[in-house]
Backbone as CSV, one residue per row, in Angstrom:
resi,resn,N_x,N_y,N_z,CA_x,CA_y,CA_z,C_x,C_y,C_z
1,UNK,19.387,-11.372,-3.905,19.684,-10.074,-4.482,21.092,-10.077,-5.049
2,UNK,21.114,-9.355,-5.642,22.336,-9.208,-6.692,23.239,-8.490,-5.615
3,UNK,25.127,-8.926,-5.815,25.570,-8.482,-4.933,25.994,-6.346,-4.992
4,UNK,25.169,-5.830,-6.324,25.602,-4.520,-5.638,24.384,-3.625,-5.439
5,UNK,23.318,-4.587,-4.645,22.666,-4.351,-4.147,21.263,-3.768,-5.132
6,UNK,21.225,-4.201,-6.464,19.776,-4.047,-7.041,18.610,-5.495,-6.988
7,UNK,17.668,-5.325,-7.186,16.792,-6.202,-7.783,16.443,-7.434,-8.639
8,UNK,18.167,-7.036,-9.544,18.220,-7.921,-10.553,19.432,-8.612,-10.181
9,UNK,19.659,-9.733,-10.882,21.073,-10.114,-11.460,21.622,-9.980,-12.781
10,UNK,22.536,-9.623,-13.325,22.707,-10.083,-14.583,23.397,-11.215,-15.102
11,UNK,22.600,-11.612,-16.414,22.783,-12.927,-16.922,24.184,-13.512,-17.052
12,UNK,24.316,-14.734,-16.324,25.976,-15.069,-15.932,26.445,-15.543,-17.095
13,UNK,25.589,-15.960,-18.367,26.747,-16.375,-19.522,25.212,-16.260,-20.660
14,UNK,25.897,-17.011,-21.692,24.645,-17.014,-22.886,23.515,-17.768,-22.584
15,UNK,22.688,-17.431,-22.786,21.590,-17.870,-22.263,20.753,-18.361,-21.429
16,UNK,21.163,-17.367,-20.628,21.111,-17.490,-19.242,19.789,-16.163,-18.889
17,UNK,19.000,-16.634,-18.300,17.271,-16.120,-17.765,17.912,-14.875,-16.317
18,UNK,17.395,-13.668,-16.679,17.733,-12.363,-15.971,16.683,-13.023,-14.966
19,UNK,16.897,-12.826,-13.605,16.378,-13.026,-12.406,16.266,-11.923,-11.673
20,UNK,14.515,-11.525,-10.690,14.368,-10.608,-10.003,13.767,-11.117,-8.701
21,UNK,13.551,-10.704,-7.513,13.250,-11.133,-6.669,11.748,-11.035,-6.619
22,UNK,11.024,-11.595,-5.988,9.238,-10.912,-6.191,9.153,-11.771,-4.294
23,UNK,9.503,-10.990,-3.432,9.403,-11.442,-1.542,10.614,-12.084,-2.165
24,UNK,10.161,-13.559,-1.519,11.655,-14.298,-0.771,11.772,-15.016,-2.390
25,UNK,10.607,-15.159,-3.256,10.700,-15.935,-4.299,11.561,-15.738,-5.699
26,UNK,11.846,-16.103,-6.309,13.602,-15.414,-7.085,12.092,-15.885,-8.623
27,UNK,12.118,-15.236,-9.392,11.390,-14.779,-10.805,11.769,-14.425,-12.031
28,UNK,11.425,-15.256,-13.131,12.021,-14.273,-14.281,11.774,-12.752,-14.290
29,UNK,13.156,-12.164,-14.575,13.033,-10.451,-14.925,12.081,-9.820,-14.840
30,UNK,11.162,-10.748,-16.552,10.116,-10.009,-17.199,8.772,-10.092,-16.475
31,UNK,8.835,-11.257,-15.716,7.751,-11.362,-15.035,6.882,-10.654,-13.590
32,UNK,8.302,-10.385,-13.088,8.357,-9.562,-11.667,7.006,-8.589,-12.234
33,UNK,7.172,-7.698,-13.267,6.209,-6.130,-13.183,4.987,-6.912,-13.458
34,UNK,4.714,-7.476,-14.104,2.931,-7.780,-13.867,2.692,-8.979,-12.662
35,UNK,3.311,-9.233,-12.021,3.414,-9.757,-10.856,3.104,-8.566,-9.850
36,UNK,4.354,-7.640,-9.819,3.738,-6.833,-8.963,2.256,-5.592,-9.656
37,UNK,2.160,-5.427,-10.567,0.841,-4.843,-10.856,-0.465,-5.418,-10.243
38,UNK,-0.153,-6.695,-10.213,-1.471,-7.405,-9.869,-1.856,-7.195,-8.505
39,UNK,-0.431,-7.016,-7.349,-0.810,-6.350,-6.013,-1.220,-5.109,-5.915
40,UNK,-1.418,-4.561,-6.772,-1.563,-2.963,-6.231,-2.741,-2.694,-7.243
41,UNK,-3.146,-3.821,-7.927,-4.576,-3.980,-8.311,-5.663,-3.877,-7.174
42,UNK,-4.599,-5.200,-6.528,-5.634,-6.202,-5.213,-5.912,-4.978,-4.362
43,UNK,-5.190,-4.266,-4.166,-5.067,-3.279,-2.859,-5.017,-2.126,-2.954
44,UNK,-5.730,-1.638,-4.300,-5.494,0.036,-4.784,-6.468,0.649,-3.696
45,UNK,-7.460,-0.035,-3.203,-9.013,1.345,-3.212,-8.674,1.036,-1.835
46,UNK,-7.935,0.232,-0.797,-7.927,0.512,0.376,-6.335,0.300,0.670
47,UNK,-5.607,1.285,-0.712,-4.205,1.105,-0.011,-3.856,2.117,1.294
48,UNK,-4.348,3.262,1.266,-3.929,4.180,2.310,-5.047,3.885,3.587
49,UNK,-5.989,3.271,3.424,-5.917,2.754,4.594,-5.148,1.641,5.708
50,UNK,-5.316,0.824,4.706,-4.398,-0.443,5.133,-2.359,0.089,5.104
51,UNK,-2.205,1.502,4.787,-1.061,1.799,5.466,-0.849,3.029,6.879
52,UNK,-2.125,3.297,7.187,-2.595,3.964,8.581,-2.516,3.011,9.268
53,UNK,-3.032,1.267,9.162,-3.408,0.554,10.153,-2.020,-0.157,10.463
54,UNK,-1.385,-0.154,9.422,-0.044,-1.117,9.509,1.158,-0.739,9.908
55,UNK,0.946,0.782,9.493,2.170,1.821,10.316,1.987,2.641,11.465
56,UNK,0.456,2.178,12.066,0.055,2.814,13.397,-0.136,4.460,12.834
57,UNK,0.113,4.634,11.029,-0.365,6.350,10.997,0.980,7.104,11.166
58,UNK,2.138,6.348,11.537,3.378,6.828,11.273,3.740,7.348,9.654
59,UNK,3.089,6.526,8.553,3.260,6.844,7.412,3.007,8.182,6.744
60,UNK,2.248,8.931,7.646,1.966,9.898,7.387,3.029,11.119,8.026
61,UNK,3.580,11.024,9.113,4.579,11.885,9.684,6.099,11.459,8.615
62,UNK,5.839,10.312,8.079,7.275,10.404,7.590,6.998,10.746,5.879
63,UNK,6.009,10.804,5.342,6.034,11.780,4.411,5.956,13.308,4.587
64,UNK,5.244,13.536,6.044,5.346,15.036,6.173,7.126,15.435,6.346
65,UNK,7.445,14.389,6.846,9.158,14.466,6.975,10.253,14.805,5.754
66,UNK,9.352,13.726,4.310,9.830,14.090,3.117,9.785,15.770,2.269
67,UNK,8.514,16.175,2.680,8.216,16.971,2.072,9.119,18.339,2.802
68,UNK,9.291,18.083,4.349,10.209,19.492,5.338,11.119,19.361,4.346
69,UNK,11.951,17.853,4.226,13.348,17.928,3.298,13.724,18.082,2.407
70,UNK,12.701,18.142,1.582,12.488,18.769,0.076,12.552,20.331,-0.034
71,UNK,11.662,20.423,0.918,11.435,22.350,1.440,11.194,22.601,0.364
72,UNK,10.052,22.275,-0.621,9.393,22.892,-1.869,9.405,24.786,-1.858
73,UNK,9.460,25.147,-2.840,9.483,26.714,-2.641,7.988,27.373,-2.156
74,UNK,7.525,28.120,-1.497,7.016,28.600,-0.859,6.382,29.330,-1.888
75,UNK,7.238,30.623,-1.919,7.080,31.190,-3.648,7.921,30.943,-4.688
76,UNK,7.482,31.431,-5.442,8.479,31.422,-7.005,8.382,32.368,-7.906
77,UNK,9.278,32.510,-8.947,9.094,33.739,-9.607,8.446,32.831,-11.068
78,UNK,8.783,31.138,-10.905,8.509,30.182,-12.130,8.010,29.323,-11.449
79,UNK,7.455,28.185,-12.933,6.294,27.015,-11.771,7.786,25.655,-11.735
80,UNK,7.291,25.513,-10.362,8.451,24.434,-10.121,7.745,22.776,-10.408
81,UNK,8.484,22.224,-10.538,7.882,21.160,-11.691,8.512,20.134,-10.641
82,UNK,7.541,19.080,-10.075,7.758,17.679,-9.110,7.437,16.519,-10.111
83,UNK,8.020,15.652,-9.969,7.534,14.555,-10.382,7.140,13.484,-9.071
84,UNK,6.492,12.929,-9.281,6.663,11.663,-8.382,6.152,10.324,-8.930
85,UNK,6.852,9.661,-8.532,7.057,7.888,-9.344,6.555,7.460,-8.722
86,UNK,5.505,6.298,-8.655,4.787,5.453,-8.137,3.998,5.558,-7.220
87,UNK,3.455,7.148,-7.056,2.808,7.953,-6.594,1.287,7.825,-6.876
88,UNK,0.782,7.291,-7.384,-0.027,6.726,-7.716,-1.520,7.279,-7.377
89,UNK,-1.802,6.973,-5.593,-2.782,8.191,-4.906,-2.420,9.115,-4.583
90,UNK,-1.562,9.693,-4.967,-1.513,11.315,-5.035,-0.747,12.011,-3.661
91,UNK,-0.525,11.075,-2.750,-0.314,11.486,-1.437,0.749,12.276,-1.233
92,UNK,2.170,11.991,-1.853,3.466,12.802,-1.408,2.468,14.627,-2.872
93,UNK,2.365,14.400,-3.586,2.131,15.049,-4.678,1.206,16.307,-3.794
94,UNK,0.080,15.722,-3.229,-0.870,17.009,-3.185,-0.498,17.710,-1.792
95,UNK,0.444,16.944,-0.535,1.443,17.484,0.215,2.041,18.772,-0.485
96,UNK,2.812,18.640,-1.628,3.830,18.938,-1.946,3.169,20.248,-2.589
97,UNK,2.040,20.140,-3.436,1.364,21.232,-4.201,0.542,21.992,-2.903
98,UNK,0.081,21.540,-2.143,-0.492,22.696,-1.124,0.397,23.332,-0.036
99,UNK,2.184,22.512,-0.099,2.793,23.553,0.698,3.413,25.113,0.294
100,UNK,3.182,25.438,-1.279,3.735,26.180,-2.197,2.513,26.932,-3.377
101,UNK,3.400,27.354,-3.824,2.657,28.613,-4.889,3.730,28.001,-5.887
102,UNK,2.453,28.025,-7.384,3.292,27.808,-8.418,4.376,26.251,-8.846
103,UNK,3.470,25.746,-8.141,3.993,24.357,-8.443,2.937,23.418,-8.899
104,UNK,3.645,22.634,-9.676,2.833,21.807,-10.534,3.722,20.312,-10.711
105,UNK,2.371,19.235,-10.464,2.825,17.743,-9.867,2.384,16.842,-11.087
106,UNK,3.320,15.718,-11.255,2.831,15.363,-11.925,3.090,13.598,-11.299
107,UNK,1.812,13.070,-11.194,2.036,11.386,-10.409,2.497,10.411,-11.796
108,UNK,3.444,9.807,-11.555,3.573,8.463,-12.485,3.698,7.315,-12.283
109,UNK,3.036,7.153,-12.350,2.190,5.271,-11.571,1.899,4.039,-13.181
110,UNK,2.840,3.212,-12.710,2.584,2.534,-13.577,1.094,1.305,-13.677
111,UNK,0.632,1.261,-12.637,-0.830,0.886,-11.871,-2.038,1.929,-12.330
112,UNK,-2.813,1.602,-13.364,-3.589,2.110,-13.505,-4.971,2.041,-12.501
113,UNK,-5.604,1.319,-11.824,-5.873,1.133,-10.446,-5.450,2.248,-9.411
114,UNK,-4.601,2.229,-8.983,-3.676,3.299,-8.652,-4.023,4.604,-9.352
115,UNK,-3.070,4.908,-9.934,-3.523,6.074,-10.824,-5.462,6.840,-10.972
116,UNK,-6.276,5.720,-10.997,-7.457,6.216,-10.704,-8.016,6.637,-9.838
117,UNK,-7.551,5.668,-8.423,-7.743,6.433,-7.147,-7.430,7.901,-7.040
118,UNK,-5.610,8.037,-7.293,-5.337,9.486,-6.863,-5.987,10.578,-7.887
119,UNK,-6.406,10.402,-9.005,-7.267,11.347,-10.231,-8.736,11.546,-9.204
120,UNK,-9.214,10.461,-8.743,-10.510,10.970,-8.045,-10.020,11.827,-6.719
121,UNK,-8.941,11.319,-6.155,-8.761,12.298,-4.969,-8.472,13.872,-5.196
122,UNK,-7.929,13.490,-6.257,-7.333,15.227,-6.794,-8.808,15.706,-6.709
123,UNK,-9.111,15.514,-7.393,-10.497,16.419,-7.610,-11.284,16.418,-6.737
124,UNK,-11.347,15.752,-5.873,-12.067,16.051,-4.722,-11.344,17.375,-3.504
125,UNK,-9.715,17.339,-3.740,-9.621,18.578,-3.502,-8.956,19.597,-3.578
126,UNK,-9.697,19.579,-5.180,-9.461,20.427,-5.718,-7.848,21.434,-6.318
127,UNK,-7.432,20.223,-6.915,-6.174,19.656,-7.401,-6.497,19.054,-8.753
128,UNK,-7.426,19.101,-9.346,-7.574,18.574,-11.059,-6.495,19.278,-11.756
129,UNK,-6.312,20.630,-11.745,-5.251,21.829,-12.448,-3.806,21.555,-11.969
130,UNK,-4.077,21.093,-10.770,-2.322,21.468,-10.618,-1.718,19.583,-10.152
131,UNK,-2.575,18.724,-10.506,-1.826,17.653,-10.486,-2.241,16.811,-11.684
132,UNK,-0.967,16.408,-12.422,-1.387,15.423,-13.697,-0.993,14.263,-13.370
133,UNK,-1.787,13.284,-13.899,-1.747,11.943,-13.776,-1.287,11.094,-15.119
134,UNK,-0.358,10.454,-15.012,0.763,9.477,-16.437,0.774,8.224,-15.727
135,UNK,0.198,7.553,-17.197,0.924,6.235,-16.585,2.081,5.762,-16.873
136,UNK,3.683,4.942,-16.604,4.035,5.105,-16.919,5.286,4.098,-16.241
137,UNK,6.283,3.938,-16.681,7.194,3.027,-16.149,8.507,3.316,-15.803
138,UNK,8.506,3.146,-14.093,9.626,4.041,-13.481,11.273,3.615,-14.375
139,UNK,11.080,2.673,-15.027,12.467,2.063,-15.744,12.654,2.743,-17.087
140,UNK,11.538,3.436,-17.463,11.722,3.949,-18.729,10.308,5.744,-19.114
141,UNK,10.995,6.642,-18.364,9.859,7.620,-18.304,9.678,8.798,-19.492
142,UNK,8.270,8.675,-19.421,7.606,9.009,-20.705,8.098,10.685,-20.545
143,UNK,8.928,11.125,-19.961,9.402,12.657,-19.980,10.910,12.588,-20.625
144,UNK,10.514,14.402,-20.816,12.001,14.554,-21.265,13.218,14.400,-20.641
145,UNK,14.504,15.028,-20.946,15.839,15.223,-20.134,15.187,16.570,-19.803
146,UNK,15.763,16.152,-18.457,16.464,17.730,-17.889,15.205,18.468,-17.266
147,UNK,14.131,18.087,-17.057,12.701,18.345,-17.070,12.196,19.283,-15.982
148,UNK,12.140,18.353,-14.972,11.817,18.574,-13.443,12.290,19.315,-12.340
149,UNK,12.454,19.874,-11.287,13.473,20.834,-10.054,12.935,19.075,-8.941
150,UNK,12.672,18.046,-9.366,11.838,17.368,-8.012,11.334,16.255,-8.510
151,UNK,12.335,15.142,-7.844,11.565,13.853,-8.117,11.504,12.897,-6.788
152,UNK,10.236,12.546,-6.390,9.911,12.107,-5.099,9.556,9.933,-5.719
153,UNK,9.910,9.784,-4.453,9.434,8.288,-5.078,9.238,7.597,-3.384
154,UNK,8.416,7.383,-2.908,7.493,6.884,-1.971,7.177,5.719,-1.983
155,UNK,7.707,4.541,-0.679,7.219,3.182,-0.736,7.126,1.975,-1.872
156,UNK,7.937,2.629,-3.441,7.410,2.021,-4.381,8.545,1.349,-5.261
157,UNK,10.135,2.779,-4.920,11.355,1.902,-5.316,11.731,0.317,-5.172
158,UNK,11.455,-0.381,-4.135,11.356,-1.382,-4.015,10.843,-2.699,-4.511
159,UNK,9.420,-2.178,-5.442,9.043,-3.235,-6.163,9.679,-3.150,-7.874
160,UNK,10.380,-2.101,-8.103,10.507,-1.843,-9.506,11.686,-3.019,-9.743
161,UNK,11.433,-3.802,-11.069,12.591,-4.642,-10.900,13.787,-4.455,-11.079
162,UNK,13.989,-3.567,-11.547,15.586,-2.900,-11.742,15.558,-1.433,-11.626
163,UNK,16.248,-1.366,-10.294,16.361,-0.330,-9.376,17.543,0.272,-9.806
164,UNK,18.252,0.009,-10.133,19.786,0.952,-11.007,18.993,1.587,-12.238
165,UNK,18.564,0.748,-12.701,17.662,1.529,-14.580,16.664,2.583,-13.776
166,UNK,16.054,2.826,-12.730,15.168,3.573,-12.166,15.965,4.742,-11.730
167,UNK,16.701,4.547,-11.031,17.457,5.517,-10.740,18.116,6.267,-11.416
168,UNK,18.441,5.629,-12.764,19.357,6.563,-13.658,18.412,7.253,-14.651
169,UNK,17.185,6.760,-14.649,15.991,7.712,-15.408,15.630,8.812,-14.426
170,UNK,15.673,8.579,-12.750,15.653,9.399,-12.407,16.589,11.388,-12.616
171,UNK,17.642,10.640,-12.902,18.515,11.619,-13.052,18.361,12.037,-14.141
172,UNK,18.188,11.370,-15.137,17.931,11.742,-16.445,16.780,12.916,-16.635
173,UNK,15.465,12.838,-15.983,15.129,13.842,-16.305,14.853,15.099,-15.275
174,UNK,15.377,14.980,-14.040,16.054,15.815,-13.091,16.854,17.118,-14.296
175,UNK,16.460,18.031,-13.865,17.490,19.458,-14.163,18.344,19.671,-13.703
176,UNK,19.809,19.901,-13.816,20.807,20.505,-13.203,20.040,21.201,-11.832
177,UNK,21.035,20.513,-10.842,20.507,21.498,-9.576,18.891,20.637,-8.933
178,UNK,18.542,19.993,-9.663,17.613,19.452,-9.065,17.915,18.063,-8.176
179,UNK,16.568,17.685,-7.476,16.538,16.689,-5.830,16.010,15.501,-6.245
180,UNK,16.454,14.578,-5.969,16.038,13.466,-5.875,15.329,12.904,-4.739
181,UNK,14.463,12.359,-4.442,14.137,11.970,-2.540,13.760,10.549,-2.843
182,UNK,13.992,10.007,-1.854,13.123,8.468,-1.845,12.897,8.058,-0.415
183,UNK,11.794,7.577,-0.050,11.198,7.388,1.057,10.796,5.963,0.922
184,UNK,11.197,4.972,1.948,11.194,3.532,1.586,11.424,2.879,2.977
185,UNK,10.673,2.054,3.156,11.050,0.923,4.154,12.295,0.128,4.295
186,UNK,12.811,-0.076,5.492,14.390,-0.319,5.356,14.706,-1.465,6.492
187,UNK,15.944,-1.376,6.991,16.622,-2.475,7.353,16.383,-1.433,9.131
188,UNK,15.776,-2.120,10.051,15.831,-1.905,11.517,16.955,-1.612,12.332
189,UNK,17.615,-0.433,12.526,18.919,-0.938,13.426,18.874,-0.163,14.950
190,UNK,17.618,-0.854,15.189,17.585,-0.695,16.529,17.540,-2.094,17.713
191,UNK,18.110,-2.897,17.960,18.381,-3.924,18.513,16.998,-4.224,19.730
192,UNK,16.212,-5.052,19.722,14.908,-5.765,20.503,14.063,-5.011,19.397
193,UNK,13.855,-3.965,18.726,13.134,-3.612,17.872,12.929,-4.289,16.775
194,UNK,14.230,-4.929,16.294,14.637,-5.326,14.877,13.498,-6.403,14.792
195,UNK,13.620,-7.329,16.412,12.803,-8.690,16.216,11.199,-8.386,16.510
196,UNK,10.992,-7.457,17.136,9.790,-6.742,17.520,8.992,-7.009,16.031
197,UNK,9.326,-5.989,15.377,9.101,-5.635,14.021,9.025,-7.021,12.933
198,UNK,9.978,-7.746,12.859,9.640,-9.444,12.431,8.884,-9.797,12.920
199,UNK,8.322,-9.908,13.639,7.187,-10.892,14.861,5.910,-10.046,13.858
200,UNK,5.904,-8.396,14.015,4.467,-7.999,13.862,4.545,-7.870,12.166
201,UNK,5.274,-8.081,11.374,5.546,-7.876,10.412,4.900,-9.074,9.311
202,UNK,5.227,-10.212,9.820,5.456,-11.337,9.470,3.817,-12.193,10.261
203,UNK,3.595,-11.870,11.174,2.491,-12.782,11.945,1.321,-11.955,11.828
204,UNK,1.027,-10.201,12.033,0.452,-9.398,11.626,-0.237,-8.824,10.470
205,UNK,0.747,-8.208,10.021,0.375,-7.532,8.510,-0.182,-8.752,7.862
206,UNK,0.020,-9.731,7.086,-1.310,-10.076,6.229,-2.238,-10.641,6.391
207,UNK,-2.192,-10.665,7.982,-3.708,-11.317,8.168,-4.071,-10.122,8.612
208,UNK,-3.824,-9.038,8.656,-4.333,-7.767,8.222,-4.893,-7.318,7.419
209,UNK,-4.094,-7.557,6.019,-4.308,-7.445,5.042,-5.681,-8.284,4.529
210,UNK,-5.268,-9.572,4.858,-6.894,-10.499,4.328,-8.238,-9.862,5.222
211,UNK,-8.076,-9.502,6.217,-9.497,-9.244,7.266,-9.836,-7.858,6.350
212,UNK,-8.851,-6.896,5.949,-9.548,-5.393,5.666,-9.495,-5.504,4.167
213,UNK,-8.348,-6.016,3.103,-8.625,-6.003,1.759,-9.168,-7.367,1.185
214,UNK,-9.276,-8.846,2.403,-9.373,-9.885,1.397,-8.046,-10.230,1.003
215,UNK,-7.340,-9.687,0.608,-5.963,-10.261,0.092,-4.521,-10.393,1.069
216,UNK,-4.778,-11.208,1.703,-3.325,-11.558,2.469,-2.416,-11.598,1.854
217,UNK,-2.138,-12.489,0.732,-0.705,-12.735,0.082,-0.532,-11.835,-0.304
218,UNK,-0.770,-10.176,-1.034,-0.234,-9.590,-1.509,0.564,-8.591,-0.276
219,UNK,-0.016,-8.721,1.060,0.821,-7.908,1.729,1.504,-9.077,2.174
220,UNK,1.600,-10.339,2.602,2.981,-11.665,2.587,4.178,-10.848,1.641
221,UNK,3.464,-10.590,0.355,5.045,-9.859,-0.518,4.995,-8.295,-0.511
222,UNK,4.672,-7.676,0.321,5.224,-6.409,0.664,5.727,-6.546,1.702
223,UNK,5.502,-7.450,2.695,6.384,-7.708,4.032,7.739,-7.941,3.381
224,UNK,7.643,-9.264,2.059,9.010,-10.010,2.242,9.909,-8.833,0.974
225,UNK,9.422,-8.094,0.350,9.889,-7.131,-0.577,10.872,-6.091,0.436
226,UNK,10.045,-6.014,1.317,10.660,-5.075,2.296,12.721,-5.518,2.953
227,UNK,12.364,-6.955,3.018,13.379,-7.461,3.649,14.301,-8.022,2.261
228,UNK,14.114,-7.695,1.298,14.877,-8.099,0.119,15.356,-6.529,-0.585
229,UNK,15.111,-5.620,-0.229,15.586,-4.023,0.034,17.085,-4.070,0.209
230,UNK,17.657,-3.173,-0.426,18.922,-2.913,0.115,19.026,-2.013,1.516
231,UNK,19.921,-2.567,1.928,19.767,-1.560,3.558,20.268,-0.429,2.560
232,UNK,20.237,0.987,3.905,20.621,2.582,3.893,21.816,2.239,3.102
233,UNK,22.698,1.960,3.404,24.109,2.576,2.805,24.547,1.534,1.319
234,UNK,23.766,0.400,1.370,24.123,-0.075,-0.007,23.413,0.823,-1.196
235,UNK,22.098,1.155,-0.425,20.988,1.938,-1.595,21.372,3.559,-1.979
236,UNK,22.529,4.134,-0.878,23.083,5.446,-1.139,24.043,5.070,-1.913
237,UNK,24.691,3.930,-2.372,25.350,3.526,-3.244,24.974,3.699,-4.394
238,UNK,24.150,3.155,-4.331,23.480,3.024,-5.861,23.013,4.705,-6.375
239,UNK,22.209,5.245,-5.436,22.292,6.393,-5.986,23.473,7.494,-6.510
240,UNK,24.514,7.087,-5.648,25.652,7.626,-6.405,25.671,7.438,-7.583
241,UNK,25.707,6.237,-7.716,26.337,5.542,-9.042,25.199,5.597,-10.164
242,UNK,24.243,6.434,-10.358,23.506,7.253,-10.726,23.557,8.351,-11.573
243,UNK,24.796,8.845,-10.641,25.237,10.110,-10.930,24.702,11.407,-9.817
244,UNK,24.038,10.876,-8.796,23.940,11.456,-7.759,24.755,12.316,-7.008
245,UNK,24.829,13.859,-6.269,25.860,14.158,-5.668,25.310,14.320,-4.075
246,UNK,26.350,14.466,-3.054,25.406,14.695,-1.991,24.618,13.602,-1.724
247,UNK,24.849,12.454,-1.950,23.905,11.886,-1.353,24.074,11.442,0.415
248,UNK,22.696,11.494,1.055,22.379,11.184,2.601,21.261,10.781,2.650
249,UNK,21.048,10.351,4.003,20.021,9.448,3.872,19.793,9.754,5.436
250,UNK,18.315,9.726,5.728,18.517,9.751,7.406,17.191,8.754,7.610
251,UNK,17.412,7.545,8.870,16.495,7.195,9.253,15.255,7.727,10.140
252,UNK,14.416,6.584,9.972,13.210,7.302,10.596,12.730,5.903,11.710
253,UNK,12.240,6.642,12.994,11.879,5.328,13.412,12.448,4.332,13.498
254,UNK,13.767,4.457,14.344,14.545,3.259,14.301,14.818,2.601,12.914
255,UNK,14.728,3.076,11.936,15.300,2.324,10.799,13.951,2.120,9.681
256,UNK,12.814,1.982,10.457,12.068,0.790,9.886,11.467,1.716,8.305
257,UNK,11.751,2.961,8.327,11.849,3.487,7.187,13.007,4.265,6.988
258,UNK,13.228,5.333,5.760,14.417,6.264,5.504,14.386,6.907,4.368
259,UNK,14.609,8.301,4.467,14.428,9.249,3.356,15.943,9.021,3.167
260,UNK,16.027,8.837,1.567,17.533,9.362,0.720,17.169,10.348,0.169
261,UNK,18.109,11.153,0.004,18.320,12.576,-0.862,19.812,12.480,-1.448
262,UNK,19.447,12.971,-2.582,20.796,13.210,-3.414,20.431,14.352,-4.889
263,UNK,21.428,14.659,-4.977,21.363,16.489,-6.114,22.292,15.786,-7.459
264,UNK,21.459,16.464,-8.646,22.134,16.386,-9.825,22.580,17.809,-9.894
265,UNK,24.039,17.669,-9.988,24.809,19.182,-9.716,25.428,19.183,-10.936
């Protein structure tokens, strides 16, 4: 990883090949995104299961966690406008639209796979109207400036290959006064846990993954994606440097995940 803590490096002289990480394996730039598309191909139609089984179902209390900290409006006198990035099945999104009145979601998943799942879930309940589905690329988003009161990004910052360019589109189409959140797997700092978590992480999850999706290696590189993450306080960095204000971050679970929040003021 690059030392201020993104995804990329930049190119050390002329002609020199931009490098991204894809797990432990170092990749051209350009190659990383259809690299990672192809996992979330492998693993679209049983991704939320295979993250009940792998997070023991914790995954679900720590998005209900995202959404308390967001504290979406209840009522409104206007429709409050969420985005969420790589949101793909719909999960932080239809949370977010059934805790409120007058809000309207919109998922942007650059995984069309993805994206189809959460379009069938919407409608099953009954969420066709108030959630739209874009495809779309968290490095470069098909919205305006200034757009949104709410941009959520769930489990997914991590694979984008350049996590500074993500972040600053984030802000970009954030409104004055509007939230940023990100919910992401992180660095352990709970000591006998830390190795706990390597052991089941590493020996577990993808032969998990192969018994319920068939595809082991693609959770091998969501394990090792995880550990090529910037810890908490390098990644509140970056959101500063964003243009972020306020930014905090609180762990969850000993570490092994963590909501950031930060305000375009």
């Amino acid at each position: 990883m690059a030392g201020d803590g993104t995804d990329s490096s930049a190119a050390a002289g002329a002609g020199t090949t931009e490098q991204a990480s894809f797990g432990f394996r170092t990749v051209a730039l350009g190659e990383k995104q259809g690299m990672v598309d192809h996992v979330f191909h492998q693993v679209a139609s049983r991704y939320d299961l295979m993250n009940d089984l792998m997070s023991g179902g914790m995954h679900r209390l720590w998005k209900d966690a995202m959404v308390s900290w967001i504290a979406p409006p209840r009522k409104s006198r206007r429709t409050w406008r969420l985005l969420d990035v790589a949101g793909g099945t719909g999960d932080i999104a239809t949370r977010i639209v059934e805790s409120g009145e007058r809000i309207e979601a919109t998922v942007c998943d650059i995984n069309n796979s993805m994206l189809t799942v959460g379009r069938d879930r919407a409608a099953m309940r009954g969420h066709a109207h108030d959630i739209r589905f874009a495809q779309g690329n968290a490095e470069s988003l098909p919205f305006p400036d200034n757009h949104f009161d709410a941009y959520t990004i769930a489990f997914g910052i991590r694979n984008v290959p350049r996590i500074q360019v993500a972040l600053d589109e984030a802000f970009r189409v954030l409104k004055r006064g509007g939230r940023f959140m990100c919910l992401e797997f992180t660095q352990v700092d709970v000591p006998v846990l830390d190795r706990i978590y390597d052991l089941y992480s590493f020996n577990v999850i993808p032969r998990m993954g192969q018994a319920v999706t068939g595809d082991g290696d693609s959770y091998q590189y969501l394990v090792e994606s995880i550990r090529q993450f910037p810890n908490q306080a390098r990644f509140a960095h970056m959101i500063g440097k964003a243009g972020f204000s306020r930014v905090d971050y609180r762990n969850l679970s000993g570490g092994i995940a963590a909501l950031h929040s930060g305000w375009k003021l």
